[in-house]
Tab-separated table of C-alpha atoms and ligand atoms in Angstrom:
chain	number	residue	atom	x	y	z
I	1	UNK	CA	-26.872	157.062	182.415
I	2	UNK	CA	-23.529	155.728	183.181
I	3	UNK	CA	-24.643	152.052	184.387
I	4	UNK	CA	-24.932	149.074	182.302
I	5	UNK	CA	-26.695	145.933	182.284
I	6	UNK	CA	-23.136	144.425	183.094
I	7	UNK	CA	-22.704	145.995	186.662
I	8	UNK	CA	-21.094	143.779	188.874
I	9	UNK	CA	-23.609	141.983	190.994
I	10	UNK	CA	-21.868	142.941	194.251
I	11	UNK	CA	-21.832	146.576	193.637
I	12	UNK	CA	-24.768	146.771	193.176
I	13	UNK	CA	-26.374	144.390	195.767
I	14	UNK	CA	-24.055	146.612	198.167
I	15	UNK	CA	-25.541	149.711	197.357
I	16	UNK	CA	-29.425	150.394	197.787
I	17	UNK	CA	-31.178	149.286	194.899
I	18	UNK	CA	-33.452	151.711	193.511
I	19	UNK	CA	-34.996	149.429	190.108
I	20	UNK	CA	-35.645	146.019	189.652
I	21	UNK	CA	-33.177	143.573	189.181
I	22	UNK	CA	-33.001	140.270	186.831
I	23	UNK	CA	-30.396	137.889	188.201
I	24	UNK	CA	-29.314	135.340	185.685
I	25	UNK	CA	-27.675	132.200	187.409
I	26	UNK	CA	-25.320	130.439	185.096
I	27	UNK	CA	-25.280	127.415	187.248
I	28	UNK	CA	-28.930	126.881	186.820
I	29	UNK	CA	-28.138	127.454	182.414
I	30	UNK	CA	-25.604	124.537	182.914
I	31	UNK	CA	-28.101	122.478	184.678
I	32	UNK	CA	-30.654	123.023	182.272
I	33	UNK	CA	-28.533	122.068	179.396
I	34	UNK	CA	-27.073	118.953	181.058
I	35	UNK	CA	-30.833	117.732	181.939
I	36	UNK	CA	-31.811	117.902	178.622
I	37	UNK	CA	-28.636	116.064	177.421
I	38	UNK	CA	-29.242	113.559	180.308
I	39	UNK	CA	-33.141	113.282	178.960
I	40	UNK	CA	-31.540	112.303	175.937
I	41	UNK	CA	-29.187	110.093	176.836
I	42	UNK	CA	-31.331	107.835	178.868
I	43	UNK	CA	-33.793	107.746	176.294
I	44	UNK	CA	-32.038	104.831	174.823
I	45	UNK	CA	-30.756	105.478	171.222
I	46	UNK	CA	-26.969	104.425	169.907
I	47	UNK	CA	-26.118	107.948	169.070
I	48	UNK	CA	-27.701	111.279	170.914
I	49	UNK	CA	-28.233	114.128	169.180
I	50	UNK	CA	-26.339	117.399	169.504
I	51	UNK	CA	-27.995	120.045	170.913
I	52	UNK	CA	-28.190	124.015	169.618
I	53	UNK	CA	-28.800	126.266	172.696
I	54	UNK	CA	-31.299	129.014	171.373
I	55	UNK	CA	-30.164	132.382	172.752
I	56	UNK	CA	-32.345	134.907	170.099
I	57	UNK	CA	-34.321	137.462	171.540
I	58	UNK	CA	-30.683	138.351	173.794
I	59	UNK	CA	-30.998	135.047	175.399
I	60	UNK	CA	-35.034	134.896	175.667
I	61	UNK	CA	-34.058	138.215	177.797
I	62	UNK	CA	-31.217	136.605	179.718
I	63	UNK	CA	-28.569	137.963	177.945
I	64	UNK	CA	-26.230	136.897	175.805
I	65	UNK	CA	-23.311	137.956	177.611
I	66	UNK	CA	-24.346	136.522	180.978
I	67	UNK	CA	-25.880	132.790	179.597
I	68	UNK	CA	-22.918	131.882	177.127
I	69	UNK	CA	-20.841	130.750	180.587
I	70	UNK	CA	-23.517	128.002	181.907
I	71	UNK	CA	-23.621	127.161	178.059
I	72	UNK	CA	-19.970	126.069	177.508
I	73	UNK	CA	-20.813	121.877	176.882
I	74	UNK	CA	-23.810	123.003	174.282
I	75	UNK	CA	-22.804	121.599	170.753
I	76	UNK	CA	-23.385	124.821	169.202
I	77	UNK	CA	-25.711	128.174	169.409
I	78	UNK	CA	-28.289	129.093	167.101
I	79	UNK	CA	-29.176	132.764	166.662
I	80	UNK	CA	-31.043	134.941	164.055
I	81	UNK	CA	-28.661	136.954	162.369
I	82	UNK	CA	-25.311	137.478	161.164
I	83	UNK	CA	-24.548	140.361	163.550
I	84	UNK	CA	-25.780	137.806	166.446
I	85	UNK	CA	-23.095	135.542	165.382
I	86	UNK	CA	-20.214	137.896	165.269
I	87	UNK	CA	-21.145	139.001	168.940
I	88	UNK	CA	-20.800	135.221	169.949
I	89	UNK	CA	-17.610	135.458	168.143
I	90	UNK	CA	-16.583	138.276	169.868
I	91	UNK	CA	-17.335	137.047	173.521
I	92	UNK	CA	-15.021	134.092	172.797
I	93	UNK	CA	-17.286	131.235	171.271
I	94	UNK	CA	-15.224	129.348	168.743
I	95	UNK	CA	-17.920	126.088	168.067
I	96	UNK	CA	-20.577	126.260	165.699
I	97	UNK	CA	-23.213	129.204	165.143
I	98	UNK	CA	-26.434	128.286	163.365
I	99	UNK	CA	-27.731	131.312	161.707
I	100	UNK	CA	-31.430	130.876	161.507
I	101	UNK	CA	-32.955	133.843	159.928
I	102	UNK	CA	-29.862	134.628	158.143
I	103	UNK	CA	-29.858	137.939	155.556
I	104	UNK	CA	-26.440	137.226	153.759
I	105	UNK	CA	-24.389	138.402	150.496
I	106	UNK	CA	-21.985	135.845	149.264
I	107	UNK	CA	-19.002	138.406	150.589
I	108	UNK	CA	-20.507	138.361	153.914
I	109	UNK	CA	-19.962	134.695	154.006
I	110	UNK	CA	-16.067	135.187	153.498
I	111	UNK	CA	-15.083	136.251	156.831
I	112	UNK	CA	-13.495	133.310	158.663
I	113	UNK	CA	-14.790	134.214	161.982
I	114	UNK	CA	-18.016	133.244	161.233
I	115	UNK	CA	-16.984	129.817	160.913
I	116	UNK	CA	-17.921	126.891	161.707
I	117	UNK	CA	-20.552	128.477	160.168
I	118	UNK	CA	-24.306	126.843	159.604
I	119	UNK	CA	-27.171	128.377	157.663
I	120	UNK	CA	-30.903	128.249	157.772
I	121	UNK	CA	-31.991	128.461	153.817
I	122	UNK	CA	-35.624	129.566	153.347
I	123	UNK	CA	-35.912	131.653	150.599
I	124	UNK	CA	-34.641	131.550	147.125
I	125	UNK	CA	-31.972	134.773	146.815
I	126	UNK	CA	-30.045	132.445	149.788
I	127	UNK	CA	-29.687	130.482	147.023
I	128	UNK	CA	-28.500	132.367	144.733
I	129	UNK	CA	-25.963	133.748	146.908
I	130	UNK	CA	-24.986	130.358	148.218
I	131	UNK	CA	-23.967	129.426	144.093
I	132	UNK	CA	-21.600	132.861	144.184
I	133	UNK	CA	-19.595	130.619	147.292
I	134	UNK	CA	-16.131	129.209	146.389
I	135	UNK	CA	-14.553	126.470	147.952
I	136	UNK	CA	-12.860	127.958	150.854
I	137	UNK	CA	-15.754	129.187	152.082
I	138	UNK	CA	-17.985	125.932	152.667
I	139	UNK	CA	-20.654	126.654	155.438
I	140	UNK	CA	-23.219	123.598	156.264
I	141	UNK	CA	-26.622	124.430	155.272
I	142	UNK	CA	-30.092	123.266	156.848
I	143	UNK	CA	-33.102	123.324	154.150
I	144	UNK	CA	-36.373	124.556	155.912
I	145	UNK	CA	-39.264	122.838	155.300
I	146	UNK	CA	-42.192	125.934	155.748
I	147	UNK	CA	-44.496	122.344	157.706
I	148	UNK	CA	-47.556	124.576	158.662
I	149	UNK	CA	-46.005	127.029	161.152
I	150	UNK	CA	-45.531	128.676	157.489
I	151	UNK	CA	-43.015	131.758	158.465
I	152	UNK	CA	-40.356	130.587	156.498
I	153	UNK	CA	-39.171	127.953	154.227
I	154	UNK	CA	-40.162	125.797	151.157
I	155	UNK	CA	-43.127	123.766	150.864
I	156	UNK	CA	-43.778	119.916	149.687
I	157	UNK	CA	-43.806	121.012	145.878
I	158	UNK	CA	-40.247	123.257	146.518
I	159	UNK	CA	-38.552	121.028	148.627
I	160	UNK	CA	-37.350	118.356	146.538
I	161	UNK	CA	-35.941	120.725	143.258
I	162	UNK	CA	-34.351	123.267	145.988
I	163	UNK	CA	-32.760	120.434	147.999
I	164	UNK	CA	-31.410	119.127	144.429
I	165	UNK	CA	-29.522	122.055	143.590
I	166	UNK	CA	-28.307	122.859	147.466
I	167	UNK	CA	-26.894	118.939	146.681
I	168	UNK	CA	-25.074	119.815	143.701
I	169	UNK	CA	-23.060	122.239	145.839
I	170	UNK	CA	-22.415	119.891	148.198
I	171	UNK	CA	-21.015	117.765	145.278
I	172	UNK	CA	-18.787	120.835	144.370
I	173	UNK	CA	-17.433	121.186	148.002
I	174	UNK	CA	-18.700	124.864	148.134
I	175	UNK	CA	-20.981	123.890	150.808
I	176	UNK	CA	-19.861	121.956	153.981
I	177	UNK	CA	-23.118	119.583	154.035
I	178	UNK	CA	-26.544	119.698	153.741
I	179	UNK	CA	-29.264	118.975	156.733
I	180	UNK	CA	-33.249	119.189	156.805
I	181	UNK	CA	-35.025	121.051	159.103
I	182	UNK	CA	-38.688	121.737	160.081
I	183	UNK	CA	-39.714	124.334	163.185
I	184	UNK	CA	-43.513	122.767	164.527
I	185	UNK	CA	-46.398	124.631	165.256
I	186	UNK	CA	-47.693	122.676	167.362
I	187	UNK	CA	-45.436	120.647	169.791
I	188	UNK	CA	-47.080	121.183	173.200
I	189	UNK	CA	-49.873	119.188	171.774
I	190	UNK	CA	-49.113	115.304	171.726
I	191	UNK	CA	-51.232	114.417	168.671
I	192	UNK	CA	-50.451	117.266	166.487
I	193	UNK	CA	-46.689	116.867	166.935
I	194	UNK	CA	-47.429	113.346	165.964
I	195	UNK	CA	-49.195	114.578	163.015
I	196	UNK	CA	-46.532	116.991	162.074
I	197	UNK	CA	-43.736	114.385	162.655
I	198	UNK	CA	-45.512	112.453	160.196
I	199	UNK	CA	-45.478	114.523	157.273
I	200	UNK	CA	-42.141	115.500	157.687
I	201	UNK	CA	-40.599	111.947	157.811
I	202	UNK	CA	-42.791	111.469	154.288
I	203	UNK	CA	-41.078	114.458	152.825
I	204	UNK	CA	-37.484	113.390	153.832
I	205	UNK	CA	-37.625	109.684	153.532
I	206	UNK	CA	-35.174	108.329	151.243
I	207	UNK	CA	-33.176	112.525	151.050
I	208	UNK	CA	-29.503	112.378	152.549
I	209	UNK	CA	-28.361	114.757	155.352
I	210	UNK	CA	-28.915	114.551	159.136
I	211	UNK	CA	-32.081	116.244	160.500
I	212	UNK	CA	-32.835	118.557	162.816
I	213	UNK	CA	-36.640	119.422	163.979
I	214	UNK	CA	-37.166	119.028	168.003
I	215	UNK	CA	-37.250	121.895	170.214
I	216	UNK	CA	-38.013	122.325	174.048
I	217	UNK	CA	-41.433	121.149	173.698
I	218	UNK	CA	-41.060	118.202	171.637
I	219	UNK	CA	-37.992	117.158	173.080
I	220	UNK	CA	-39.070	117.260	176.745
I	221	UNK	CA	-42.818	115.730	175.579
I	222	UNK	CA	-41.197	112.511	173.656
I	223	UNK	CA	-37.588	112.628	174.109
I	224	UNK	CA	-37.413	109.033	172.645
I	225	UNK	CA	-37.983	110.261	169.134
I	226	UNK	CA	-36.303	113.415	169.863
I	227	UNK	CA	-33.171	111.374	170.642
I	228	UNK	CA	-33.173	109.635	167.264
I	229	UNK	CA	-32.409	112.906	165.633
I	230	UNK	CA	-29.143	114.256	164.885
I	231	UNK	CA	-29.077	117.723	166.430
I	232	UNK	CA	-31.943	119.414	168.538
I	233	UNK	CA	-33.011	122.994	168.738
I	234	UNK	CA	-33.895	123.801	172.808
I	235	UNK	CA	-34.536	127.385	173.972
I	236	UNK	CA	-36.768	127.519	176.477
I	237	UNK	CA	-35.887	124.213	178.382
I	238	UNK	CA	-32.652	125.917	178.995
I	239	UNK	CA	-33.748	128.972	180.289
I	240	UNK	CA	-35.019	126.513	183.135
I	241	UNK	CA	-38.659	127.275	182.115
I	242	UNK	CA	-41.355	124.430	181.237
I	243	UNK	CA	-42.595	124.401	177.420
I	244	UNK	CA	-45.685	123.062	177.995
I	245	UNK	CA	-48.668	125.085	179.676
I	246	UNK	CA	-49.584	122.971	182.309
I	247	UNK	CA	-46.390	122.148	183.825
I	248	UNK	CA	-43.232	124.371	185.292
I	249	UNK	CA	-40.080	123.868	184.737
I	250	UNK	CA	-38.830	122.287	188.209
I	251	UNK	CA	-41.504	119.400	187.685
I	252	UNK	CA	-39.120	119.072	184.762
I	253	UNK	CA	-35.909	118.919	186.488
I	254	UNK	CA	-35.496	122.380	185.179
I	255	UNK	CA	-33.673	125.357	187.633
I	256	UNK	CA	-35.062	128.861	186.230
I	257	UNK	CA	-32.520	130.753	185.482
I	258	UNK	CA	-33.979	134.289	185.613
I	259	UNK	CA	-35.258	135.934	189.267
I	260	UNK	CA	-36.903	139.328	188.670
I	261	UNK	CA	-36.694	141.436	192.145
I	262	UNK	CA	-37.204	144.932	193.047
I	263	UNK	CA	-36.918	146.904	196.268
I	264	UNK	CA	-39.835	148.405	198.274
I	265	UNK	CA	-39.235	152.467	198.312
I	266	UNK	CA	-41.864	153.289	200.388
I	267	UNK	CA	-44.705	152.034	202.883
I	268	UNK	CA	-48.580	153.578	203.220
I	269	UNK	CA	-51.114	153.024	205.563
I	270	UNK	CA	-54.434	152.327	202.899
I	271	UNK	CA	-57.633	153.074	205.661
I	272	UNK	CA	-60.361	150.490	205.666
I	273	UNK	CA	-62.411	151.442	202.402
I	274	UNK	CA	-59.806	153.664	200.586
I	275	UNK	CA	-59.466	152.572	196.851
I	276	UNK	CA	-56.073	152.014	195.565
I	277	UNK	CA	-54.234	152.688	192.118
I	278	UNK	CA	-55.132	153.556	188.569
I	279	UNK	CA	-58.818	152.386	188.080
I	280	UNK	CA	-59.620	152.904	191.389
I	281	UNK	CA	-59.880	149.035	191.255
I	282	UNK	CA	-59.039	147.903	194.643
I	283	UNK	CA	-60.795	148.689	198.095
I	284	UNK	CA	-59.393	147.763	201.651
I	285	UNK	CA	-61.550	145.922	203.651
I	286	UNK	CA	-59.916	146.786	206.465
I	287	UNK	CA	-56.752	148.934	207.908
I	288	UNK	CA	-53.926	147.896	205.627
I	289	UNK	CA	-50.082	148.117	205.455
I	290	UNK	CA	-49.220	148.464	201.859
I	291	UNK	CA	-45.607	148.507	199.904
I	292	UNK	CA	-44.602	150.816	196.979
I	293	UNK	CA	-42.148	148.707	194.564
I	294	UNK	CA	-40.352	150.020	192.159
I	295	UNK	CA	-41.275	147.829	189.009
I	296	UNK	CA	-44.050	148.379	186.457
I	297	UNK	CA	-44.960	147.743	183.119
I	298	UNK	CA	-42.248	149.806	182.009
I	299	UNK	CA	-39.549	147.455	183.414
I	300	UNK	CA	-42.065	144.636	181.119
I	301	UNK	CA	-44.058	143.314	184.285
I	302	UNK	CA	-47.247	142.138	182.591
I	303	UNK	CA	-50.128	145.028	183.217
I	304	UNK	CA	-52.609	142.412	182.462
I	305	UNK	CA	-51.911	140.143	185.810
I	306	UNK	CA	-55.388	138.966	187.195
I	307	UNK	CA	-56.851	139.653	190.903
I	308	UNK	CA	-54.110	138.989	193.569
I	309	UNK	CA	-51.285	137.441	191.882
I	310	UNK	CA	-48.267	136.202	194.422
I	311	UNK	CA	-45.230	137.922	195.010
I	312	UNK	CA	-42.738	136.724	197.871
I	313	UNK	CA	-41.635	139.086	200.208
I	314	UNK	CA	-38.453	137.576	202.045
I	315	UNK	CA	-39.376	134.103	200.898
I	316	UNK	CA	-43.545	134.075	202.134
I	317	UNK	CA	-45.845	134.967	199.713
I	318	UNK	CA	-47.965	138.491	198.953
I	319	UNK	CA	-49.928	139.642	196.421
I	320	UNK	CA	-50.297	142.267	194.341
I	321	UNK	CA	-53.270	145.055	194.988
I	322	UNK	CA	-54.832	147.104	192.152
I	323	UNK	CA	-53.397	147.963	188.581
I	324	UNK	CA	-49.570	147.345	188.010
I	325	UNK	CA	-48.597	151.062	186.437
I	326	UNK	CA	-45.375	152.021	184.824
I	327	UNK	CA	-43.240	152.327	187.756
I	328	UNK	CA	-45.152	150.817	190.422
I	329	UNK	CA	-46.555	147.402	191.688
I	330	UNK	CA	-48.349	147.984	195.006
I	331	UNK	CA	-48.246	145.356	197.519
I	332	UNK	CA	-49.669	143.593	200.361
I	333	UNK	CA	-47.537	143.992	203.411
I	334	UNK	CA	-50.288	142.928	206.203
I	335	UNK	CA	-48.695	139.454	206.731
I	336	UNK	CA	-45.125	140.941	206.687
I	337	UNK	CA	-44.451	143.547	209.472
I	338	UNK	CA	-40.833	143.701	209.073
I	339	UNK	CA	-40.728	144.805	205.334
I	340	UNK	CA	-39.929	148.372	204.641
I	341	UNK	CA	-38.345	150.156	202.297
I	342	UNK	CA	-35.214	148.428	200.807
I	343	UNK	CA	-37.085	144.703	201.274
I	344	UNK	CA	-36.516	142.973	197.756
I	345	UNK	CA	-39.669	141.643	196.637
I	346	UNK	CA	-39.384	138.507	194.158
I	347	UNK	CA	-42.034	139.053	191.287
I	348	UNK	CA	-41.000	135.973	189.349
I	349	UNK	CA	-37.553	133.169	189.771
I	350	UNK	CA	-35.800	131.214	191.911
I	351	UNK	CA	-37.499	131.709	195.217
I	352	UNK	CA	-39.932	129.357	194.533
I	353	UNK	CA	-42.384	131.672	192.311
I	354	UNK	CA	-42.562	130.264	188.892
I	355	UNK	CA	-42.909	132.105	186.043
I	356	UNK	CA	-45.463	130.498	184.377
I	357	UNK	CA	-47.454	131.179	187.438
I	358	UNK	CA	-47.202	134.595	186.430
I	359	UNK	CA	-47.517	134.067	182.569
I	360	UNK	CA	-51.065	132.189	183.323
I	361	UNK	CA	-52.298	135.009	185.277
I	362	UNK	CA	-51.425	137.566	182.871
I	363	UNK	CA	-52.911	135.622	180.077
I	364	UNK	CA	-49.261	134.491	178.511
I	365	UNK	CA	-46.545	132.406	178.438
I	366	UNK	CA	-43.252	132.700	180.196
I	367	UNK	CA	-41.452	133.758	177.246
I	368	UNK	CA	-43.359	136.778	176.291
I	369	UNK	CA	-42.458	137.907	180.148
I	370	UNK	CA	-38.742	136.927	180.132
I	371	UNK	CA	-37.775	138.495	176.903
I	372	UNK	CA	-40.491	141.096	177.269
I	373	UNK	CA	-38.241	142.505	180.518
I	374	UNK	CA	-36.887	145.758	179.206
I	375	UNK	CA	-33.374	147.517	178.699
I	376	UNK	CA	-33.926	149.906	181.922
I	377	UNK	CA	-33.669	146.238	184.165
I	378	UNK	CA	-29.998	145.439	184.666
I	379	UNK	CA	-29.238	141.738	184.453
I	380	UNK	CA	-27.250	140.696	187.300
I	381	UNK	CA	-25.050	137.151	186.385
I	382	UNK	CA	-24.559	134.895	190.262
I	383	UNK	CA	-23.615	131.370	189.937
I	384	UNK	CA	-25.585	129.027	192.364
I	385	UNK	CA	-25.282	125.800	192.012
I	386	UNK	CA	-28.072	124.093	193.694
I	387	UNK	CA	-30.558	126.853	193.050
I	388	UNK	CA	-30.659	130.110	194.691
I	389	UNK	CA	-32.791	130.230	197.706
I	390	UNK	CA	-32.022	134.159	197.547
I	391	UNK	CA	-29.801	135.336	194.837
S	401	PLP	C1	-37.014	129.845	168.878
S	401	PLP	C2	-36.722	128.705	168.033
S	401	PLP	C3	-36.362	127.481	168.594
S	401	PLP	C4	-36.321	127.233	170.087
S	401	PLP	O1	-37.612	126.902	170.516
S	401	PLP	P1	-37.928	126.604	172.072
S	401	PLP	O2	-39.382	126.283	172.030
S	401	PLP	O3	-37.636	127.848	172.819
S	401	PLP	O4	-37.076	125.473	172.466
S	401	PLP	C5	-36.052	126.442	167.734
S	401	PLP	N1	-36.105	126.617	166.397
S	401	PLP	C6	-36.453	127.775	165.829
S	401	PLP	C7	-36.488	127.876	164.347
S	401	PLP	C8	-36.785	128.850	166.617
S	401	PLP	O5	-37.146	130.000	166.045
């Protein structure tokens, strides 16, 4: 295979697609990221908080690469690991990386590259490695608190004795600062994030160091408290899609910045009371026109969509007909006489077909979808300000 996921957008918009598609719009990433600041702003605190674009997961299956453009005014970017953060490196970003699920040897600290560096400390052999740090090296480090998501970090009888000795490096300049940080469990849900709020500002009250706990979902569901931190954690939000499960993102002032297409390659004729697909699990009721599109579960569109979920075919909407297989979605074309082969169908983005409409009917949220969207789907970057009607 001699394409990549970087092809140009106009070669391969010229030629005749054969495979679905992902544009990314970069103008709808810096959007995204200036809304949030903007919700911040104008929530009425002295000082805003900075913000950490989340680009794990390649961008939430955006891509790295094609995101870090649109993402140029964030404050810094927070990724998993070390080799994350030498690819940011690499692709030019010189502001600070926050390493959250950093693996680490006190030589691998050493390289200057890496810097301005900031860690997420969880565990205790960070530790030790941290106390192996000389001077020179000095990256800023954010304490987890485990809270009761309970992947990683220390809990209410750790905290204190960990943060004491991380403090004593401080003290001895190895380390650059020290901030606390807690990752909720719960944010969509008003009175748990309350809750969880709560026992976090118990645990930290009266402990030095700026703080750092709201992501997408908190931030966009109370952005007053959210603006009284110091820096904020948003992934999703950016992305352009809504945190929360009953909303989408444009209610939020949010562009999506992902449209998944793919091309028709061939049209049937399904006779009234032919069954259709895998499963046998669709029946025309009459004469039907149906279209042959070249996406399945294989490119990560969700097998488990329910009963006639939309698609658009040249902006008006279709649905889908039986089982989505590996390679093929099979779809309505009665309403749309002049698609044939080489119409683009939109399965989820800009054209006015939300993701989450898609998560709900498969049964998951619009993250599973967008980073579930596999290596075999180039991602196309356009830049649209505005939105793309078509991309
Ligand atoms: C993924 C992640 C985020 C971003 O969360 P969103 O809900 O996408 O904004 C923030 N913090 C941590 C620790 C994460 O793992």
């Amino acid at each position: 295979m001699s394409t990549s996921s970087v092809t140009s957008a106009t070669d391969l918009h010229n030629a005749f697609p054969e495979t679905a598609l992902a544009y990314i719009n970069q103008a709808a990433i810096a959007h995204n990221l200036q809304s949030l600041r903007h919700t911040l702003n104008s929530a009425g605190q002295r000082s805003t908080p900075s913000i950490w674009a989340v680009v794990k997961a390649d961008a939430y299956g955006h891509s790295v690469m094609h995101v870090l453009p649109g993402l140029h005014n964030a404050d810094g970017i927070a990724v998993l690991s070390l080799p994350e953060a030498y690819g940011l490196r690499s692709l030019g970003w010189h502001k600070p990386i926050l390493v959250m699920n950093a693996q680490f040897s006190t030589a691998d600290l050493r390289d200057p590259k890496l810097f301005p560096l900031h860690l997420v400390i969880d565990n205790e052999r960070q530790i030790l490695e941290l106390e192996g740090l000389r001077q020179a090296d000095r990256p800023f480090v954010w304490l987890r608190y485990s809270g009761i998501l309970h992947h990683a970090g220390f809990d209410n009888q750790d905290y204190g004795p960990v943060c004491g000795r991380l403090q004593k490096l401080v003290r001895a300049n190895v380390l650059a600062g020290l901030g606390h940080m807690q990752h909720y469990a719960q944010a969509e849900d008003a009175e748990q994030l309350h809750a969880e709020r709560k026992v976090f500002e118990g645990l930290f009250a009266g402990l030095p160091g700026p703080r750092c706990t709201e992501n997408s979902a908190a931030l966009l569901s109370d952005p007053g408290y959210a603006a009284g931190a110091d820096w904020v954690r948003s992934g999703i939000a950016l992305y352009g899609i809504s945190p929360m499960h009953d909303s989408i993102g444009s209610s939020l002032g949010l562009m999506p910045a992902m449209t998944l297409q793919a091309p028709i390659h061939r049209v049937q004729k399904l006779p009234a009371g032919q069954l259709l697909g895998y499963g046998a699990t669709f029946q025309a009721s009459h004469d039907m026109r149906i279209g042959l599109v070249g996406c399945g579960y294989a490119d990560g569109y969700p097998r488990s969509i329910s009963e006639d979920c939309p698609v658009l075919i040249n902006g008006r909407k279709s649905r889908i007909l039986g089982r989505v297989s590996m390679d093929t979605i099979t779809v309505d074309l009665d309403d749309h006489p002049t698609a044939g082969p080489g119409t683009m169908v939109t399965l989820w983005g800009a054209d006015g077909l939300p993701i989450e409409v898609i998560a709900r009917s498969a049964g998951t949220i619009p993250a599973q979808l967008c980073a579930g969207v596999t290596g075999r789907v180039p991602r196309l970057a356009i830049c649209a300000p505005g939105g793309a009607r078509r991309p």
